[in-house]
C-alpha positions as a printed NumPy array, in Angstrom:
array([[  0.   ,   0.   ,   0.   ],
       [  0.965,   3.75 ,  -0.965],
       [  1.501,   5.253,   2.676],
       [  2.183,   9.188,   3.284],
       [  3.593,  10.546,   6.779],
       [  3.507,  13.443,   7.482],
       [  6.554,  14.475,   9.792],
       [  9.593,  13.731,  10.139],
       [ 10.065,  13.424,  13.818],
       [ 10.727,  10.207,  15.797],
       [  7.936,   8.74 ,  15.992],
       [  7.096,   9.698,  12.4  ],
       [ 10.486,   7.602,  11.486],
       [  9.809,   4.45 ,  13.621],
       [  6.507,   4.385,  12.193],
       [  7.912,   4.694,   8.503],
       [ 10.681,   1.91 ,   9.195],
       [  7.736,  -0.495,  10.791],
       [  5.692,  -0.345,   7.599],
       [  8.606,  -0.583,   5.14 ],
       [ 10.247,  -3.512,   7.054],
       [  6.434,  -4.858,   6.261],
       [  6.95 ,  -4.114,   2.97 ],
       [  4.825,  -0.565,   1.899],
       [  5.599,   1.968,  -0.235],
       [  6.299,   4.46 ,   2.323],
       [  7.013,   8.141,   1.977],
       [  7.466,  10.715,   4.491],
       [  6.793,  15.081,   4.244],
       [  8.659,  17.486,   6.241],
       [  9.625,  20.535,   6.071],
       [ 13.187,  20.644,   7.586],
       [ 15.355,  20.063,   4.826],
       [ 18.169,  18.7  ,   6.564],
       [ 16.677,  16.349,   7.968],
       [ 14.074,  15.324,   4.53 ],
       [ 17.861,  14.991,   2.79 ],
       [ 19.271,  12.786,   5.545],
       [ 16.285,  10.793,   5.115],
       [ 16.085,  10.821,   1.208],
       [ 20.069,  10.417,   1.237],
       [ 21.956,   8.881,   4.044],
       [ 18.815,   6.631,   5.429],
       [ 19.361,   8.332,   9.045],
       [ 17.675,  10.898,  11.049],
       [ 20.339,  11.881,  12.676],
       [ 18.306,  14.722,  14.782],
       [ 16.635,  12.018,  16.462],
       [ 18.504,   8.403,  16.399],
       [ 22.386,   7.477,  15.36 ],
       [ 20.42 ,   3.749,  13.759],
       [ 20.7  ,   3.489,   9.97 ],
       [ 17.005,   3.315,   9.049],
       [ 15.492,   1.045,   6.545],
       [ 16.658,   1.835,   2.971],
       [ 13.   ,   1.953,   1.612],
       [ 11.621,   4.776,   3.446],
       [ 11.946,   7.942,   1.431],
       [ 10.816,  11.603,   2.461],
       [ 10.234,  15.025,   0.497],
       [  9.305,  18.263,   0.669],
       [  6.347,  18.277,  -1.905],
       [  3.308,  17.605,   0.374],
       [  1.585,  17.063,  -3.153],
       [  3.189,  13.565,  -2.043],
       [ -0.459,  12.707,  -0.45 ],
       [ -2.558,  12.728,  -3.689],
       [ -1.88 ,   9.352,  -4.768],
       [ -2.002,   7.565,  -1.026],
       [ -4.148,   4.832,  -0.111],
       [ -3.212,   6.061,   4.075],
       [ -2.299,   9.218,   5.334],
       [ -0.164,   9.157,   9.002],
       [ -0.455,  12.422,  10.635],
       [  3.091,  12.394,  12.85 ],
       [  2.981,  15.791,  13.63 ],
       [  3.06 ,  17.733,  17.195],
       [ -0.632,  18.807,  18.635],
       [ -0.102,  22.51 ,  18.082],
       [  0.478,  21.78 ,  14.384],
       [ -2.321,  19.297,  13.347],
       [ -5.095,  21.377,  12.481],
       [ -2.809,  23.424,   9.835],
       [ -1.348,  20.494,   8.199],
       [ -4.658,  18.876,   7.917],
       [ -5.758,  22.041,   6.381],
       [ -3.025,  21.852,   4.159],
       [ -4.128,  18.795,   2.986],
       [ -7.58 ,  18.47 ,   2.418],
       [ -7.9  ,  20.502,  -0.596],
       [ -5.209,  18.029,  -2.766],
       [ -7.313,  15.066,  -1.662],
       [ -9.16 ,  13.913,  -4.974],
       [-10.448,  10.165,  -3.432],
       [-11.108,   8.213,  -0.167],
       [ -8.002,   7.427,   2.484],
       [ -7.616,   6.262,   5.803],
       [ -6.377,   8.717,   8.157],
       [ -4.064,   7.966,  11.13 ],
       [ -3.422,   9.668,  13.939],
       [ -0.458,   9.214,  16.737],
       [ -0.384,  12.541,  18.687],
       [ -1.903,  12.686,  21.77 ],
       [ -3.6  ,  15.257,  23.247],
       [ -6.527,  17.681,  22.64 ],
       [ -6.779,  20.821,  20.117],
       [ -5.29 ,  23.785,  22.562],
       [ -8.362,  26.391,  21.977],
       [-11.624,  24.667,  21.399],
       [-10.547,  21.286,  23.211],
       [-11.438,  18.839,  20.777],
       [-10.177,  15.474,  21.102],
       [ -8.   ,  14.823,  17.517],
       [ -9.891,  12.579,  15.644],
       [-13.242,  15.16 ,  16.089],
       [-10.541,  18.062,  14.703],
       [ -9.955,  15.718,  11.842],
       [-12.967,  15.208,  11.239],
       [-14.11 ,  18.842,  11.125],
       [-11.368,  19.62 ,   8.466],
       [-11.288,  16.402,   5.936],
       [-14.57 ,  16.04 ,   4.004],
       [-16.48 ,  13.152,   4.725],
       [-16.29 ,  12.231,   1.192],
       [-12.273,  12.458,   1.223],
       [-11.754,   9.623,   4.255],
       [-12.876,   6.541,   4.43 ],
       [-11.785,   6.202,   7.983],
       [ -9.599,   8.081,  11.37 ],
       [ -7.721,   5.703,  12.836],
       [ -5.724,   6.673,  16.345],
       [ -3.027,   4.138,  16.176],
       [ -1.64 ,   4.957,  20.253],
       [ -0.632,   3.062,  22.84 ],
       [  2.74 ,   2.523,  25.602],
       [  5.839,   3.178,  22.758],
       [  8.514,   5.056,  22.725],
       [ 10.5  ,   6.118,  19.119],
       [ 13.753,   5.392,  20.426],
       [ 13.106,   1.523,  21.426],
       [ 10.723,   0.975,  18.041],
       [ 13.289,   1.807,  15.864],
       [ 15.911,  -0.354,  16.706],
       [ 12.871,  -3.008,  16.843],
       [ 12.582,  -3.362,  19.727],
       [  9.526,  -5.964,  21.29 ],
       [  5.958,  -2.824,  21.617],
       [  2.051,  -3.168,  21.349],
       [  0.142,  -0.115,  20.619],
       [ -3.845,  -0.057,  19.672],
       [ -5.443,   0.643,  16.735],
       [ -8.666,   2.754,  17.48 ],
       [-11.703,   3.789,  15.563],
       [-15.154,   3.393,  15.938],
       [-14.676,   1.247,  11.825],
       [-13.445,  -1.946,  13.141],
       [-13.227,  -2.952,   9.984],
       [-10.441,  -0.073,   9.086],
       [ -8.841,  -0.696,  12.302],
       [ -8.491,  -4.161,  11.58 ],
       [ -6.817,  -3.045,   8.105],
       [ -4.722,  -0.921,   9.762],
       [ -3.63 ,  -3.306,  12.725],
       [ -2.814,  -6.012,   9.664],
       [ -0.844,  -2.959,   8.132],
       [  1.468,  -2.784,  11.073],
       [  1.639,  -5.964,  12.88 ],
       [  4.53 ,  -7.607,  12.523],
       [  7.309,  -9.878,  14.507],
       [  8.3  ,  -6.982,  16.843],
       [  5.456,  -4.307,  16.545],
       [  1.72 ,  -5.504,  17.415],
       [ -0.899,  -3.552,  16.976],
       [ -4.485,  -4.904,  19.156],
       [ -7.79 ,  -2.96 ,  17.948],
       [-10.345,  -1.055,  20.321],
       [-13.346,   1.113,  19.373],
       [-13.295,   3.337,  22.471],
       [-12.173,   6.426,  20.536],
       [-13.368,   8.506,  23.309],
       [-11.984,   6.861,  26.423],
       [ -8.331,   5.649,  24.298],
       [ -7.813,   9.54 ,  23.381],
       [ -8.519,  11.177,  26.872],
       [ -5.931,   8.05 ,  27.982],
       [ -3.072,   9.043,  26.225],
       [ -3.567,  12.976,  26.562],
       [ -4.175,  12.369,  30.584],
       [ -1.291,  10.337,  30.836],
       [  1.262,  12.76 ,  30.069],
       [ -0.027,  15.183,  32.448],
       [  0.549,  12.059,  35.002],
       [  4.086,  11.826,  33.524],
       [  4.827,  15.527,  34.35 ],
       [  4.221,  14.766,  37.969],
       [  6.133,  11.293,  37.911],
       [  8.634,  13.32 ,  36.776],
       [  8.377,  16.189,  39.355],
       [  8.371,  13.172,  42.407],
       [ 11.729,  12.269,  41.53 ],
       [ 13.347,  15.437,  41.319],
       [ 12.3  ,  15.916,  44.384],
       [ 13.81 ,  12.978,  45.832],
       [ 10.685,  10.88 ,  45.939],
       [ 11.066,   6.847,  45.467],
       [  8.927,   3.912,  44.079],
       [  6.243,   4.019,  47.073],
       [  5.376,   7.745,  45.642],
       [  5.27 ,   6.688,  42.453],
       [  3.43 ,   3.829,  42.825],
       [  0.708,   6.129,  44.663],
       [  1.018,   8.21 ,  41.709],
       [  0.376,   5.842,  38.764],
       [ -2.687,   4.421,  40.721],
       [ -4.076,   7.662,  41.831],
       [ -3.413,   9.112,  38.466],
       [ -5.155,   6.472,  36.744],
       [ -8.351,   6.667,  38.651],
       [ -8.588,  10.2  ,  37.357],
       [ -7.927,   9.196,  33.92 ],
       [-11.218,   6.606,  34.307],
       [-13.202,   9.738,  36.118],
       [-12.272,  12.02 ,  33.413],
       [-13.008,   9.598,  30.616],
       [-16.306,   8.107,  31.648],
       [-17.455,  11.558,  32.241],
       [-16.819,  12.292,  28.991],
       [-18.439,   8.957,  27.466],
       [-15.538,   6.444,  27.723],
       [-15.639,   2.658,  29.198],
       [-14.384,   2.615,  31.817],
       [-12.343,  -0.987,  30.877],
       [-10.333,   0.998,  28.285],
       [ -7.896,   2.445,  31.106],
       [ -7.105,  -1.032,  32.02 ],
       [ -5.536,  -1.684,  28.849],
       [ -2.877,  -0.479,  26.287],
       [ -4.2  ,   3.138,  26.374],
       [ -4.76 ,   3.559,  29.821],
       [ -2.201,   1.344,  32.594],
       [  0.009,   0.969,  29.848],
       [  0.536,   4.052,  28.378],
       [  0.799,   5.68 ,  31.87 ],
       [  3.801,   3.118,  32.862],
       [  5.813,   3.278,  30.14 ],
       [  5.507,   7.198,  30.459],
       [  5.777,   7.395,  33.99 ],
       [  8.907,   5.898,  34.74 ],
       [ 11.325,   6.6  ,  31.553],
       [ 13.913,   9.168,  30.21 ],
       [ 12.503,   8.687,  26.913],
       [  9.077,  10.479,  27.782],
       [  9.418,  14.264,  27.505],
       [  6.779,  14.544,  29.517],
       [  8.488,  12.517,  32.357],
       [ 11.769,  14.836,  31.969],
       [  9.909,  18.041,  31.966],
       [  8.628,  17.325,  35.422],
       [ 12.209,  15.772,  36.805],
       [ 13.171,  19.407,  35.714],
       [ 10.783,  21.355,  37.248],
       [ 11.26 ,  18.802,  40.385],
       [ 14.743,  19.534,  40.558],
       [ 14.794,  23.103,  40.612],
       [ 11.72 ,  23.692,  42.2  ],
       [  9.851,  25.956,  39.923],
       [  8.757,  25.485,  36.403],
       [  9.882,  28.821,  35.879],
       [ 13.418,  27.908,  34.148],
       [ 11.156,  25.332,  31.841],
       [  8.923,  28.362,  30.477],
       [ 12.015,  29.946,  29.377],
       [ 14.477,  27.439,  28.346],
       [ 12.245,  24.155,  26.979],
       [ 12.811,  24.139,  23.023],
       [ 10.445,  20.611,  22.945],
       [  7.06 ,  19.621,  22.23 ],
       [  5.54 ,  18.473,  26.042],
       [  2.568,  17.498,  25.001],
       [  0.987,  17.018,  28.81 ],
       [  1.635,  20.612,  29.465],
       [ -1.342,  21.948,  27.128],
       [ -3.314,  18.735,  28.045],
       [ -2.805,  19.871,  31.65 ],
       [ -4.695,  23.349,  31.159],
       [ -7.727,  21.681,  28.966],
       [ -8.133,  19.202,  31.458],
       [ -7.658,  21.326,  34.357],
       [-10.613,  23.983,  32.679],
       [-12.889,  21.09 ,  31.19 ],
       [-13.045,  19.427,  34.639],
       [-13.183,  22.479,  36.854],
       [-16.226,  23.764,  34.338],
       [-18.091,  20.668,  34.841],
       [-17.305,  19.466,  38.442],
       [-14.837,  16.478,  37.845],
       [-12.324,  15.838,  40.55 ],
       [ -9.399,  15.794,  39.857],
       [ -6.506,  16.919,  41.919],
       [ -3.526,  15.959,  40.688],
       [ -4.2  ,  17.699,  37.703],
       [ -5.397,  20.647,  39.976],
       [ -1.711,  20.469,  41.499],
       [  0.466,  20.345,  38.122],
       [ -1.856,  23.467,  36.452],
       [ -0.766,  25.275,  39.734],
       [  2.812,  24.255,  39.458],
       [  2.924,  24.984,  35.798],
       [  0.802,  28.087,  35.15 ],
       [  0.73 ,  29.82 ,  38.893],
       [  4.136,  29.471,  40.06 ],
       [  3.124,  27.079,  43.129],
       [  6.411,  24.8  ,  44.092],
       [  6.458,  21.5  ,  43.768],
       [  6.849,  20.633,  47.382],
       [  3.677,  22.888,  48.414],
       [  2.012,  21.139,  45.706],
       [  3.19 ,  17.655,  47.078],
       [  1.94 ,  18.746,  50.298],
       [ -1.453,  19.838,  49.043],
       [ -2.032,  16.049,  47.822],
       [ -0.47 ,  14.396,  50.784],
       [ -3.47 ,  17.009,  53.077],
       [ -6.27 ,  16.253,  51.848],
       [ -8.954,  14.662,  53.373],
       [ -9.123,  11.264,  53.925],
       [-11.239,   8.949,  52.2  ],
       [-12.343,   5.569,  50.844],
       [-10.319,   4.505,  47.952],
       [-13.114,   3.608,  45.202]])
């Protein structure tokens, strides 16, 4: 099958290597040149990974590269979907199955990803939007490295094409049809990672963290039910998974954001040196205003809004969770 990324990040890479190593025509778009010629050229991205990729994935420039796709991987950063989806909608002249991999929710009118897709691309120009999201980092999937990620739509029977697309001996894709709850799960997550990340630059150990993860996932199952997920879906890949492999690595950006601000003890130095896309930081704020506007508790979230956006430290903020009032678990 004809496939078209769009990006040339990491994950946009590991994702072009799984589906060539499958056997695809495969083509990526960027529009950093260096690294579209280091791609095209020396089969490395050398920005993100020193691994010689395989040979058959090619990249360009020309996002013309879409007309003749059969699927169409958006691999960009939240902040830039919308545009590039606007970008391409007007060269689409048939029916293609969108994926998505970000994770997170449009920054202004809060829209989970797939409902922003579907707002731009005619409904005569897709045949499906698939998220394709799960517990994977960039850096172990390209050196092929053992990972199971979900494909999810609400079209099992394009999920199921899709999961066939990518499944192979080291990369195995499962399906689910809980777009709702599996999208809320991976945007919540990160904001989970942030404060994972914050407990151990503070000096905080695997008890904390394991109070973390669990408390931090029964907020993800509040948030999401409330907003029409099952429940069941944050007991699998996009849920508990997601939120461990986040949680406790130095490949989630998310995770080292918060070991940052943990460390110095202010977010301040963050806001003025960070350079990369934290996705959980803009998840943070819709969450924090979606759930204080409709009466969801949630208060870890509460605590990293007020340690990102109004200067509270992360030990009063630590302290704030450890004081509240005590209660029943469930």
């Amino acid at each position: 099958m004809k496939i078209r990324i769009l990006g040339t990040g990491s994950w946009g890479s590991a994702l072009a290597q799984v589906l060539a190593d499958n056997g695809h025509d495969v083509m990526m778009w960027g529009i950093d040149a260096s690294e579209v010629n280091d791609i095209e050229n020396n089969h490395h991205n050398s920005r993100y990974f020193e691994v010689e990729m395989n040979h058959d994935v090619h990249a360009t420039m020309d996002i013309s590269c879409v007309t003749d796709a059969d699927v169409i991987l958006i691999a960009v950063p939240v902040m830039a979907l919308e545009s590039v989806v606007e970008k391409i909608a007007p060269l689409l002249d048939h029916p293609v199955i969108f994926i998505n991999v970000a994770k997170g929710f449009h920054p202004v009118t809060h829209e989970r990803l797939s409902v922003v897709m579907e707002r731009i691309i005619p409904a005569s120009m897709r045949k499906a939007i698939v998220s394709l999201i799960g517990p994977s980092h960039a850096e172990e999937v390209i050196l092929r490295m053992l990972t199971s990620v979900n494909a999810v739509s609400d079209n099992e029977e394009e999920a199921q094409m899709i999961q066939e697309l990518f499944s192979n001996s080291y990369f195995r894709v499962y399906r689910n049809t809980d777009v709702v709850g599996a999208e809320i799960g991976v945007a919540l997550k990160n904001v989970m990672a942030i404060a994972s990340g914050i407990l151990e630059g503070v000096g905080q150990g695997d008890n904390a963290r394991a109070a973390l993860m669990t408390r931090g996932l029964a907020e993800m199952t509040r948030y999401g039910v409330a907003h029409g997920g099952r429940a069941e879906t944050y007991l699998g890949l996009d849920g508990v998974g997601d939120l461990i492999v986040t949680c406790t690595s130095m490949h989630s950006r998310n995770f080292t954001a918060g070991l940052q601000i943990g460390k110095e003890g202010s977010a301040e130095n963050f806001w003025k040196e960070n350079r990369r896309t934290v996705e959980g930081v803009a998840a943070c704020k819709v969450v924090y205003e979606q759930a204080k506007a409709e009466g969801i508790e949630m208060p870890i979230v509460n605590e990293v809004y007020a340690v990102l956006y109004e200067g509270k430290s992360p030990s009063e903020a630590i302290s704030a969770l450890m004081g509240r009032s005590l209660k029943s678990e469930m």
